mmCIF file of C-alpha atoms and ligand atoms in Angstrom:
data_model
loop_
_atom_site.group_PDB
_atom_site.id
_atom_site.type_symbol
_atom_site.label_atom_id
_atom_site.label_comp_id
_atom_site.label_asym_id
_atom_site.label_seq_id
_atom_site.Cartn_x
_atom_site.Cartn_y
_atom_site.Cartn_z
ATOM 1 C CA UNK A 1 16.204 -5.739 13.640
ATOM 2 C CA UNK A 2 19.298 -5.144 14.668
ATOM 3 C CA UNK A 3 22.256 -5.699 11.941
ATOM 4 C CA UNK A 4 25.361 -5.004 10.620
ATOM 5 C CA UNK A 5 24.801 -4.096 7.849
ATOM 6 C CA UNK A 6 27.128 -4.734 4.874
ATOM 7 C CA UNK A 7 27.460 -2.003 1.882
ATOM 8 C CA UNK A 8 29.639 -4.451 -0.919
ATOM 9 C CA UNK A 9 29.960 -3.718 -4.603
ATOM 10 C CA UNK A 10 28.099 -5.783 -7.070
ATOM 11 C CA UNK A 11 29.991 -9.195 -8.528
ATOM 12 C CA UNK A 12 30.320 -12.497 -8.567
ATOM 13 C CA UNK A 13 30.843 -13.105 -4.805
ATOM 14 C CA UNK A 14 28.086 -10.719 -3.426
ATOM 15 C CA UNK A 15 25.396 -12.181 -5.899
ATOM 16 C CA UNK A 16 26.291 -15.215 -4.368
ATOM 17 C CA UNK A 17 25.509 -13.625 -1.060
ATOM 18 C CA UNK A 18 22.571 -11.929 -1.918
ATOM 19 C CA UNK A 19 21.246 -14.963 -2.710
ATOM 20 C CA UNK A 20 21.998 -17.010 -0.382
ATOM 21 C CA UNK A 21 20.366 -14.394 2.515
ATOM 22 C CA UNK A 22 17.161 -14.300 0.428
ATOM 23 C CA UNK A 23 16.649 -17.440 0.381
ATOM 24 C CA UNK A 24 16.847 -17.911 3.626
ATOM 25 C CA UNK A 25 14.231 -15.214 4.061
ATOM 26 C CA UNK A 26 16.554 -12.020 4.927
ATOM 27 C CA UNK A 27 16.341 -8.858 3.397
ATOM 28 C CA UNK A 28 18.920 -7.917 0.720
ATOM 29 C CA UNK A 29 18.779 -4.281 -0.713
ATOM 30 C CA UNK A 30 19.259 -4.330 -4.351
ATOM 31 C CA UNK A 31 20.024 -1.870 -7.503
ATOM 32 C CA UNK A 32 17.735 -1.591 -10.216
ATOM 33 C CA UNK A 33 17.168 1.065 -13.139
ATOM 34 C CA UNK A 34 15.020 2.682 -11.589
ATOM 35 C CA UNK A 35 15.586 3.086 -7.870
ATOM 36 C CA UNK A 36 17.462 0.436 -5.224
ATOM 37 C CA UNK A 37 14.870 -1.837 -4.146
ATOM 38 C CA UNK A 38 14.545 -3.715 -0.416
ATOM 39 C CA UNK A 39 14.431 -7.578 -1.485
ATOM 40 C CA UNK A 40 12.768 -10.445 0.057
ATOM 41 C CA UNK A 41 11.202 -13.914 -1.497
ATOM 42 C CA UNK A 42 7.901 -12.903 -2.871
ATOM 43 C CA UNK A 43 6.178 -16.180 -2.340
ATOM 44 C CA UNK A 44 8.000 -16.435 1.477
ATOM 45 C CA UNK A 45 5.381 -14.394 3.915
ATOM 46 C CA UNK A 46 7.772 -14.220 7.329
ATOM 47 C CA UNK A 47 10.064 -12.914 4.589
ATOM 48 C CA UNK A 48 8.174 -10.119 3.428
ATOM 49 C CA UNK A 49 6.741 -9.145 6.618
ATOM 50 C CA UNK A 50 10.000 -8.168 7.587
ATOM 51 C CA UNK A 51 10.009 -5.588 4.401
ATOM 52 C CA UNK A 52 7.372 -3.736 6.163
ATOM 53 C CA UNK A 53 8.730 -3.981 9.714
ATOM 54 C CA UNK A 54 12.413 -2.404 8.241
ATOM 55 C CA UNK A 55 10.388 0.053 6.001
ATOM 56 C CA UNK A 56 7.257 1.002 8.870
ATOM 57 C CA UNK A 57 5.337 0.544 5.975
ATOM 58 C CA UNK A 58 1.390 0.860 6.037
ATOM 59 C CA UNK A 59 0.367 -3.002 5.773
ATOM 60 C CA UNK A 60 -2.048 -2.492 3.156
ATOM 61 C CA UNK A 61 0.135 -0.981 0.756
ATOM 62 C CA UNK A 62 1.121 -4.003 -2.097
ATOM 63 C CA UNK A 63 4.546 -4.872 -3.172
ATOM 64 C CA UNK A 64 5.869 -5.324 -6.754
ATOM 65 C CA UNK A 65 6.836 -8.457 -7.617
ATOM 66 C CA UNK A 66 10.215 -8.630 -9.751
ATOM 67 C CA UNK A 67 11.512 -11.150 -12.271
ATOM 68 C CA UNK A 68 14.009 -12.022 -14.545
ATOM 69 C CA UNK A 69 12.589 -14.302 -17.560
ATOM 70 C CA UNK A 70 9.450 -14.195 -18.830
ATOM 71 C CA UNK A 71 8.921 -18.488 -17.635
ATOM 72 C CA UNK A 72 8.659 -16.773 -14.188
ATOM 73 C CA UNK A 73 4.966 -14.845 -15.044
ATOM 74 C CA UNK A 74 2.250 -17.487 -15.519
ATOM 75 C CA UNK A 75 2.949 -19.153 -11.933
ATOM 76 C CA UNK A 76 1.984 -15.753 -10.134
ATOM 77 C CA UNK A 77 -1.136 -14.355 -12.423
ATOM 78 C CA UNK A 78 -4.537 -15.971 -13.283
ATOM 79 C CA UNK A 79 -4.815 -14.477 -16.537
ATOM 80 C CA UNK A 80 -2.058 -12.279 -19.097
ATOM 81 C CA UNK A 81 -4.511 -10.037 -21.065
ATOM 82 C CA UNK A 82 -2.881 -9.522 -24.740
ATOM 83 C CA UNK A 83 -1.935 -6.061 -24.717
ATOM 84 C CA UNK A 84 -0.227 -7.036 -21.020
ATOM 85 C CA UNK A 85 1.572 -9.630 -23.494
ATOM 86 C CA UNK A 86 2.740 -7.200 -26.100
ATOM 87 C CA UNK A 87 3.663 -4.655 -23.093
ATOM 88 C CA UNK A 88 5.835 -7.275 -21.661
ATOM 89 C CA UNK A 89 7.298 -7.948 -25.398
ATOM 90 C CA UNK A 90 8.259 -4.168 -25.879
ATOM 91 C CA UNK A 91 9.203 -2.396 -22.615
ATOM 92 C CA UNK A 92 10.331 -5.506 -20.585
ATOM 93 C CA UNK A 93 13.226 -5.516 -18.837
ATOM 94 C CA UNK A 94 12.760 -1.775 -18.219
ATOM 95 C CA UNK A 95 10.361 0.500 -15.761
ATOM 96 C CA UNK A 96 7.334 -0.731 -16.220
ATOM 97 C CA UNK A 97 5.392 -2.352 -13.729
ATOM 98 C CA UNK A 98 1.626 -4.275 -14.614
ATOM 99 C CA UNK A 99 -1.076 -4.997 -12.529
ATOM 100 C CA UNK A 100 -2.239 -8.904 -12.772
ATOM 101 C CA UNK A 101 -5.459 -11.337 -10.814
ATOM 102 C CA UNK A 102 -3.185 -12.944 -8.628
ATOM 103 C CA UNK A 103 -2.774 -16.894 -8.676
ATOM 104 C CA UNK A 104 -2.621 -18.670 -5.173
ATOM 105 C CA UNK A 105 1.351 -18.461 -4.907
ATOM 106 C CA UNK A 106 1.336 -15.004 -4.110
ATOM 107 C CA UNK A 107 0.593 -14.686 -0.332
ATOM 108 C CA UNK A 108 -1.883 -11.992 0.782
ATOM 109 C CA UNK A 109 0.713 -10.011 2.912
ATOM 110 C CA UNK A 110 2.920 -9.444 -0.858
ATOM 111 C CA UNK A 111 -0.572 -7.761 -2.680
ATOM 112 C CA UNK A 112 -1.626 -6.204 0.527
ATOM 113 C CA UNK A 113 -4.955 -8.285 0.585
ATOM 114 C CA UNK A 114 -5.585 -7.557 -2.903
ATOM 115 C CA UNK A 115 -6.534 -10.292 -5.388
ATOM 116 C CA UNK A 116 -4.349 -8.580 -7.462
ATOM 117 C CA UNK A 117 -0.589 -8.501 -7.978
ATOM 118 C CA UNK A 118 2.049 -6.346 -9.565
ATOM 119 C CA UNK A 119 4.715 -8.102 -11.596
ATOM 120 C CA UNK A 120 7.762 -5.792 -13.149
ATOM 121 C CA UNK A 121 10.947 -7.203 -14.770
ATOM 122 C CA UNK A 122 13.587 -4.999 -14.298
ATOM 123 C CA UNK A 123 16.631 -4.274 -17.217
ATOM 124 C CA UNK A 124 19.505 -3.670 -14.449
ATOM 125 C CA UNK A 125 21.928 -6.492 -14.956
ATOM 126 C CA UNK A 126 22.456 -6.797 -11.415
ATOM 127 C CA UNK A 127 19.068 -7.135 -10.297
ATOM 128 C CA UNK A 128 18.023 -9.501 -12.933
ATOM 129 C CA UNK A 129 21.171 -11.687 -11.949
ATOM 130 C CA UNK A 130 20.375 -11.867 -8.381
ATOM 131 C CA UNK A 131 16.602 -12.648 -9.304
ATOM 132 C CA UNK A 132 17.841 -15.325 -11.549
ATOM 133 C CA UNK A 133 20.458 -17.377 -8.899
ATOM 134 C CA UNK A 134 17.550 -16.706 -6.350
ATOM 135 C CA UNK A 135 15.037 -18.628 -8.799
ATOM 136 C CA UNK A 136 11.853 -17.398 -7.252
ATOM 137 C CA UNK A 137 10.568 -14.072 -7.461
ATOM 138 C CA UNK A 138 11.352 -10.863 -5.308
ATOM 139 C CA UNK A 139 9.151 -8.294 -3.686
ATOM 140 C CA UNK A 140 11.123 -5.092 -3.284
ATOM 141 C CA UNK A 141 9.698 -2.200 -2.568
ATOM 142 C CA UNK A 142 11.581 1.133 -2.536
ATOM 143 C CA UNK A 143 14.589 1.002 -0.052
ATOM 144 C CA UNK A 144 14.081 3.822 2.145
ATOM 145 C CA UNK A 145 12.457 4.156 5.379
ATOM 146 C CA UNK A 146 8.187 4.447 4.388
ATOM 147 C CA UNK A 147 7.833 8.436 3.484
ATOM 148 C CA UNK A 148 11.229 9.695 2.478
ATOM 149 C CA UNK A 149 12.357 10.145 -1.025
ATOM 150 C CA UNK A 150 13.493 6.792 -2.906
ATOM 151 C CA UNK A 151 17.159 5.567 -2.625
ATOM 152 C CA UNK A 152 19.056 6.292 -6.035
ATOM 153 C CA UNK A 153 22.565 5.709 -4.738
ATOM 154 C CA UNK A 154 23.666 2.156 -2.407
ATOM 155 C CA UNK A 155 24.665 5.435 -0.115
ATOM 156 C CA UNK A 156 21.167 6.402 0.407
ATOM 157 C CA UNK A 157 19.774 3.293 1.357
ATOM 158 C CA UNK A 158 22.790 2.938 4.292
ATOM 159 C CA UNK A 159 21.470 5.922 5.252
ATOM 160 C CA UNK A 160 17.950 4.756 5.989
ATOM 161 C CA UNK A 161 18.616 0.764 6.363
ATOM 162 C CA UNK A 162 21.847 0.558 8.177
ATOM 163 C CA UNK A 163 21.301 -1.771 11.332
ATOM 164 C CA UNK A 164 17.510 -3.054 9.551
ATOM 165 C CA UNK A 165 19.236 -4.847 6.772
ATOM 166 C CA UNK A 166 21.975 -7.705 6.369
ATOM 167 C CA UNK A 167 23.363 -6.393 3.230
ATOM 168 C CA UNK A 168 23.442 -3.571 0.517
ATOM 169 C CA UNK A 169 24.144 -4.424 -2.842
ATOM 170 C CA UNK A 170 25.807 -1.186 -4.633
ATOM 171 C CA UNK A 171 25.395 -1.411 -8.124
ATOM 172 C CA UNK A 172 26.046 2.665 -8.891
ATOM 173 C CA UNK A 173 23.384 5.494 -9.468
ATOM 174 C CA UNK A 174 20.139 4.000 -10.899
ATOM 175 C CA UNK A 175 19.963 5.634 -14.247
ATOM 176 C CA UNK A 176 16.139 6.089 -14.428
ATOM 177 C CA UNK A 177 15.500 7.629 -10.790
ATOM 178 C CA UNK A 178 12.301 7.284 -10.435
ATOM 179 C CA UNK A 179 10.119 4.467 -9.671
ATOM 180 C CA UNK A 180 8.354 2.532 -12.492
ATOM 181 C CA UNK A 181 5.524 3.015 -14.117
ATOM 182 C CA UNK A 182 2.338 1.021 -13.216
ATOM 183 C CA UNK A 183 -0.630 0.311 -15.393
ATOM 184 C CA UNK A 184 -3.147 -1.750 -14.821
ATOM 185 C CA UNK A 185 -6.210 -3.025 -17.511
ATOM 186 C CA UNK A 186 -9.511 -1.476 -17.211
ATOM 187 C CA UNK A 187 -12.368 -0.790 -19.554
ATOM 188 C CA UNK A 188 -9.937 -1.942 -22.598
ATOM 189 C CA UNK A 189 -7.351 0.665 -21.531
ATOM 190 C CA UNK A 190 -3.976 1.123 -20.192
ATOM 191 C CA UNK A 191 -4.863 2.553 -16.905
ATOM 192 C CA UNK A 192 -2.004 4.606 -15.230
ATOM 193 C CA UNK A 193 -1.407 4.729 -11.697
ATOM 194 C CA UNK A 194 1.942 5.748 -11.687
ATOM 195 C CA UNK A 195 3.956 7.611 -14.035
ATOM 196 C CA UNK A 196 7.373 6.399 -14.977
ATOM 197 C CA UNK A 197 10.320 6.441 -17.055
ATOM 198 C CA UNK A 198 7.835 4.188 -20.076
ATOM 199 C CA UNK A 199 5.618 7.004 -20.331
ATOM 200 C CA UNK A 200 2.080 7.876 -21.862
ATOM 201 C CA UNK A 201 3.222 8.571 -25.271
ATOM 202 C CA UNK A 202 5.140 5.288 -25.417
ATOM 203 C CA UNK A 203 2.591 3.325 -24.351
ATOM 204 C CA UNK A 204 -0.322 4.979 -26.343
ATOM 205 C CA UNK A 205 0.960 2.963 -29.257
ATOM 206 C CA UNK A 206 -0.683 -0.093 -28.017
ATOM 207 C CA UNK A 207 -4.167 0.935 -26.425
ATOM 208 C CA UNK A 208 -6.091 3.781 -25.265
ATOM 209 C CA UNK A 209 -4.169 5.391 -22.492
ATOM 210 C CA UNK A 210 -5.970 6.771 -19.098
ATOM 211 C CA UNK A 211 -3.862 8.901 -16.803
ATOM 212 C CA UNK A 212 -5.369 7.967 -13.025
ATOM 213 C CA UNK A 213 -6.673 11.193 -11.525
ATOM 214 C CA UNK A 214 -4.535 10.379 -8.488
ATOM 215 C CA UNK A 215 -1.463 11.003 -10.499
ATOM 216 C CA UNK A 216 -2.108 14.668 -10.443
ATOM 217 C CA UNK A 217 -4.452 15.877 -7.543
ATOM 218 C CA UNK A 218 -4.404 15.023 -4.228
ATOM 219 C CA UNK A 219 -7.029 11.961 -2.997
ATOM 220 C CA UNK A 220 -10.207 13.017 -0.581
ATOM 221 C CA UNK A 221 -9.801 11.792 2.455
ATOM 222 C CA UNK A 222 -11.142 8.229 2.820
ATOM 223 C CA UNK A 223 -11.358 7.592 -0.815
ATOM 224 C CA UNK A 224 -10.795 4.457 -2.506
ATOM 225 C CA UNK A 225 -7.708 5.456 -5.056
ATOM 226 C CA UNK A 226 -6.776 1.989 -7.266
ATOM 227 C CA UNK A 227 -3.231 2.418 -6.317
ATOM 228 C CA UNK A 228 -2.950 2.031 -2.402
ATOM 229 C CA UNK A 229 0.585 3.816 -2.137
ATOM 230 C CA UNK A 230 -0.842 6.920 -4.058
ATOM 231 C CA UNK A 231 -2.678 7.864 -0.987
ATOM 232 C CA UNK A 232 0.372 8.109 1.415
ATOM 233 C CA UNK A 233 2.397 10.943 2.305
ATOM 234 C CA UNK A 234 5.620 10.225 0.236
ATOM 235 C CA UNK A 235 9.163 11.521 -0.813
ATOM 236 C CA UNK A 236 9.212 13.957 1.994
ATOM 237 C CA UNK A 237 11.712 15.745 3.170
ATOM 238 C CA UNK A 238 11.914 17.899 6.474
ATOM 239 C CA UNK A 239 11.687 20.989 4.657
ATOM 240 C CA UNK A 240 8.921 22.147 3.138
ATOM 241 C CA UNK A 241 8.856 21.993 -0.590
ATOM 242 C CA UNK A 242 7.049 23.839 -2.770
ATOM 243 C CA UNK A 243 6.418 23.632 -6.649
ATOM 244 C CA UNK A 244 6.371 27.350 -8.057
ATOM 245 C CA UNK A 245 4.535 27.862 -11.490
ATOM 246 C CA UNK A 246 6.794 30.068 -13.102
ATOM 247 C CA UNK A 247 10.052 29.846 -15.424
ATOM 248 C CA UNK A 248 13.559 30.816 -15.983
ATOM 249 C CA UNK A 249 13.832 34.773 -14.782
ATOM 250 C CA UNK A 250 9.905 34.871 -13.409
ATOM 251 C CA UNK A 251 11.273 31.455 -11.183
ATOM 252 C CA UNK A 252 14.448 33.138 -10.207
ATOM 253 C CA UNK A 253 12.962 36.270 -9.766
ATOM 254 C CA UNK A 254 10.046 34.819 -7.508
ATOM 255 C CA UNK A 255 13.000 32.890 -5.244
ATOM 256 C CA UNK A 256 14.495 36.127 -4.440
ATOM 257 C CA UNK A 257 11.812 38.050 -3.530
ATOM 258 C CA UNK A 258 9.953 34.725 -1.461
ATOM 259 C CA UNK A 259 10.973 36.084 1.703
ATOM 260 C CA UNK A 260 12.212 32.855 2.994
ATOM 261 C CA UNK A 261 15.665 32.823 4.689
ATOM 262 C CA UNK A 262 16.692 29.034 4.783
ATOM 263 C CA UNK A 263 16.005 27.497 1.566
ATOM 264 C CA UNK A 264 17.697 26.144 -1.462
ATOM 265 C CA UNK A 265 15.563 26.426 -5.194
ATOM 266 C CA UNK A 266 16.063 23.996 -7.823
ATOM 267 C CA UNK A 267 15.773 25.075 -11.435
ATOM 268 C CA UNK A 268 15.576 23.437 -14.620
ATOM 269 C CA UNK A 269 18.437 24.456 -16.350
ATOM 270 C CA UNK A 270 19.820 27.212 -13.661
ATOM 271 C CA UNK A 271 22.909 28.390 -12.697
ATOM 272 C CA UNK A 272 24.323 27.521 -9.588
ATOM 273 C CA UNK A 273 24.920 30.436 -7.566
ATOM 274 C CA UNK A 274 23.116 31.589 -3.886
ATOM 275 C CA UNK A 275 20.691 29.220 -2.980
ATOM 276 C CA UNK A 276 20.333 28.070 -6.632
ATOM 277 C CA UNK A 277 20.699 24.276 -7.476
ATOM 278 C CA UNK A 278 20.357 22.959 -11.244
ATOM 279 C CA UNK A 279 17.903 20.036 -11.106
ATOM 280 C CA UNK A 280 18.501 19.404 -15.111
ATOM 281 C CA UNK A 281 17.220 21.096 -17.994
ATOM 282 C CA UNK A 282 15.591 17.620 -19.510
ATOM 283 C CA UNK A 283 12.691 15.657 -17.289
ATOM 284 C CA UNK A 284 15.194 12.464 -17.884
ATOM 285 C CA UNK A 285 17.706 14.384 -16.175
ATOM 286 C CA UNK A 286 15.303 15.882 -13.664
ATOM 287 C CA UNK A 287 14.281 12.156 -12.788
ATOM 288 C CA UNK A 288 17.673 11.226 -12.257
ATOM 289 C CA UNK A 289 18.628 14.175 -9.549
ATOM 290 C CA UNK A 290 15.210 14.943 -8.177
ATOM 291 C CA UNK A 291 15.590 12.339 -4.837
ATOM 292 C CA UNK A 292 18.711 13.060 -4.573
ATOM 293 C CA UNK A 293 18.732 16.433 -4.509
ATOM 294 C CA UNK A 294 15.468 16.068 -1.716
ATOM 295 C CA UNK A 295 17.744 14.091 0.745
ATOM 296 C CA UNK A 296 20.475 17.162 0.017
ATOM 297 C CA UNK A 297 18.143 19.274 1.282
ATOM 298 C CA UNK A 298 17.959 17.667 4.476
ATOM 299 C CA UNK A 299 21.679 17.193 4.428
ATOM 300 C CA UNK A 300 21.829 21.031 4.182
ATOM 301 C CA UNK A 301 19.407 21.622 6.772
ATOM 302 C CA UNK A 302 17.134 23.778 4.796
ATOM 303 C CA UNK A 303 13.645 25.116 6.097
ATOM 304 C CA UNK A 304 12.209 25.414 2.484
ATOM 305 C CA UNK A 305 12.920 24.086 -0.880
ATOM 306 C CA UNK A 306 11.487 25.974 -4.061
ATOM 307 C CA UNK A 307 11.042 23.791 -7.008
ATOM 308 C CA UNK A 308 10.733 25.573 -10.419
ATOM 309 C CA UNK A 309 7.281 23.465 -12.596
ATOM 310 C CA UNK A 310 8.708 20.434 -14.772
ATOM 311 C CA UNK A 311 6.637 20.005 -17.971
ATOM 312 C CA UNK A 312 3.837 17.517 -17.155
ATOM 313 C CA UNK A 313 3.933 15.343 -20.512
ATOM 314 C CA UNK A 314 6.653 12.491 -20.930
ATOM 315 C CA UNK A 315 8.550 11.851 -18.775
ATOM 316 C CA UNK A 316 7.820 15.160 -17.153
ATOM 317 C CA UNK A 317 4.678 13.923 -15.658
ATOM 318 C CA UNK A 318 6.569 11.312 -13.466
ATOM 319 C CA UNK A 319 8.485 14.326 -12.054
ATOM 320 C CA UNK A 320 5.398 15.884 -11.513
ATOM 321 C CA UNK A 321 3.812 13.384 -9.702
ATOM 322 C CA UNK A 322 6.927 12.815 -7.298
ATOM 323 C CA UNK A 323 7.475 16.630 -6.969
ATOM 324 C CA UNK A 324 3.544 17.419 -5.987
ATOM 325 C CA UNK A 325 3.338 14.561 -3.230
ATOM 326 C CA UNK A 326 6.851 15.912 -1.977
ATOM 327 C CA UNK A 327 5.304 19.504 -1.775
ATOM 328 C CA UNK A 328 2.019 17.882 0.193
ATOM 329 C CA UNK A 329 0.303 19.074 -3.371
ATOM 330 C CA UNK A 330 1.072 22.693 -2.545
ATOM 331 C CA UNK A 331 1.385 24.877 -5.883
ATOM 332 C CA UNK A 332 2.369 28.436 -5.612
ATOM 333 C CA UNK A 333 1.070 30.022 -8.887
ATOM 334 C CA UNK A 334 2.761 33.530 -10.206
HETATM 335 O O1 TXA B 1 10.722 1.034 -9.807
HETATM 336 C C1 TXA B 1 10.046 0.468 -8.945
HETATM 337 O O2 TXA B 1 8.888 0.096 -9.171
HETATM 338 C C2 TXA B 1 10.714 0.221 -7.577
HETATM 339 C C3 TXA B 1 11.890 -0.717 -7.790
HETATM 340 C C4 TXA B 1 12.506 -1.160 -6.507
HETATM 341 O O3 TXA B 1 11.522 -1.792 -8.580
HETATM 342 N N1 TXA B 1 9.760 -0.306 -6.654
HETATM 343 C C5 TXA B 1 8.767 0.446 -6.111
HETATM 344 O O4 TXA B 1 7.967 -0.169 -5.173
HETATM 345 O O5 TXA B 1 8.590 1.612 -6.379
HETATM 346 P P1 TXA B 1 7.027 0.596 -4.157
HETATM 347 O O6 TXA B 1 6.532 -0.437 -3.233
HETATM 348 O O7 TXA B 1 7.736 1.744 -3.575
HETATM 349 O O8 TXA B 1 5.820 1.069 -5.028
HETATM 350 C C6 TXA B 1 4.835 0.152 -5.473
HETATM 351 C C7 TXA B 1 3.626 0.883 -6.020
HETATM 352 C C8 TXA B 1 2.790 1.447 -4.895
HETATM 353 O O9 TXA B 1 2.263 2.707 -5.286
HETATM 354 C C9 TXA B 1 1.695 0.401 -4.747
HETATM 355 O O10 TXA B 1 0.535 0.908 -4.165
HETATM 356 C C10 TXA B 1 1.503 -0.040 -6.195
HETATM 357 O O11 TXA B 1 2.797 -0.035 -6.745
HETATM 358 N N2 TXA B 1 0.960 -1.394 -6.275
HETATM 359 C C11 TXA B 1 1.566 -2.551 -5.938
HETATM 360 N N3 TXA B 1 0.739 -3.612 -6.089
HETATM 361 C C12 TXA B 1 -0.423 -3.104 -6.569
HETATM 362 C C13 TXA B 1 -1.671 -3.680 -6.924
HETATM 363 N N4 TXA B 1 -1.912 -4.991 -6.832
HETATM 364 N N5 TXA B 1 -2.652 -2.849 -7.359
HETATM 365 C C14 TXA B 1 -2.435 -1.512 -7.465
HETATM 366 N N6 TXA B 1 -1.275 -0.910 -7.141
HETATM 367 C C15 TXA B 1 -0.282 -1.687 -6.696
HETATM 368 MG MG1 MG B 2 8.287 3.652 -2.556
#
């Protein structure tokens, strides 16, 4: 690993390039809607391997598979279950990742030794244009380096990739800005192991829906969770973040009187002034900044970051989920 690495806009020329590395079996990072991805051939193991090695990603933590046309499915799974079929019909391309038995194609090292893989099709143009002059599939995991907060700008994954990486692809700020949401099929349900920008209510119109415990409290130690990556350490920061229980004036009021010297506090809807940052007044909104504004606080040097509560329904609940594993699950309640 030692590169240098190219940050070029997204066109004609550098989809060319993009594809051209991949299939060779480099690493190309990549926008999507959702956050920029780090690319390799899915069905090419030296390939992916190197997605851990540039990452330091924990081995047994699976990769999403991305496509671009629904022709590219069947190959990779054993079986499409029928609400999996009318899932695909509705939300796909967009966030939403499902969990399929795996066919033979997909080498152990992509589903972390699961028989099991996950397949999303993303809606960015560029990604699904790169997918499509690659003509196999692509694993991409988040871009950043394994345990900070997810890249949402081609800026953010320099930060973390430059010299691991041939080439950046910068298609703009992802508009969603947090990762998708994964379901997989259990019991006759929609199962949810991570919450996303399709969210329970959306879903609930075509099955039972089951929120995974994991999403909201923190795994024992040693146990089995169905979602490997819910179990790491994730989105952190150097500071310590917190997520305070309280709104508006109790928030503001509870940020003055913390005690802590270095720290910033992000509201929903506040006004910037002191240590006060506005992380949006609508969870869509609050998707979009929240990684961003967790790399700021490094940028700033901050010892402590004070995050007012999101709501926890719609997309709220995939703010949630980010925000408690960035704050090592620690609450403060007023
Ligand atoms: O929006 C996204 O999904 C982004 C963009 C780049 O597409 N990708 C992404 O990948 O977030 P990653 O690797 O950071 O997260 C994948 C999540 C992990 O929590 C992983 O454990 C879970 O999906 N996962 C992958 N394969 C799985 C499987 N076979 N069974 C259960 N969970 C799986
Ligand atoms: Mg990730």
């Amino acid at each position: 690993m030692n590169y240098d690495t190219r940050l070029v806009p997204y066109d004609r020329e550098s989809i060319s390039e993009a594809a051209e590395l991949l299939s060779r079996g480099e690493l190309v990072a990549i926008p999507t809607e959702t956050v920029y991805g780090l690319a390799a051939d899915a069905l090419n193991e030296n390939a992916v391997k190197k997605i851990f090695l540039a990452k330091g990603r924990p081995q047994d933590n699976p990769l999403i598979v991305h496509i671009s046309s629904m022709e590219m499915l069947p190959p990779l799974v054993r079986e499409i279950p029928d609400t999996a079929k009318a899932l695909a019909e509705r939300f796909w391309g967009g966030p939403l990742t499902m969990i399929f038995p795996k066919s033979d194609k997909i080498p152990g090292v992509t589903s972390g030794g699961l028989g099991t893989v996950a397949v999303r099709m993303p809606s960015s143009e560029a990604a699904r244009e790169i997918i499509g002059k690659c003509g196999f599939p692509l694993a991409a995991p988040s871009a950043n380096l394994s345990g900070k907060p997810s890249p949402t700008t081609a800026r953010h994954v320099f930060e973390d990739m430059n010299g691991r990486i041939p080439l950046i692809i910068d298609g703009g700020e992802c508009a969603v800005g947090v990762e998708s949401t994964v379901v997989c099929f259990k019991d006759g349900r929609i199962h949810i192991l991570r919450p996303g920008g399709i969210t329970a209510e959306m879903l609930s119109e075509f099955g039972k829906v089951e929120v995974d415990k994991a999403v909201t409290a923190q795994p024992e130690k040693d146990e089995r969770v169905l979602s490997p990556g819910m179990k790491y350490k994730h989105y952190s920061p150097k500071a310590d973040v917190y997520v305070v229980n309280a709104h508006g004036r109790a928030f503001e009021e509870y940020c003055r009187r913390s005690g802590y010297e270095s720290l910033i506090a992000l509201g929903a809807g506040a006004a910037e002034k002191d240590f006060f940052l506005d992380y949006g007044k609508t969870p869509e909104i609050q998707a979009q900044r929240l990684f961003a504004l967790l790399r700021k606080a490094d940028e700033l040097g901050v010892e402590t970051v004070l995050v007012e509560m999101p709501e926890r329904s719609g997309m709220g609940l995939a703010v949630y989920n980010r925000l408690l594993r960035a704050a090592a699950f620690r609450v403060i309640e007023i």
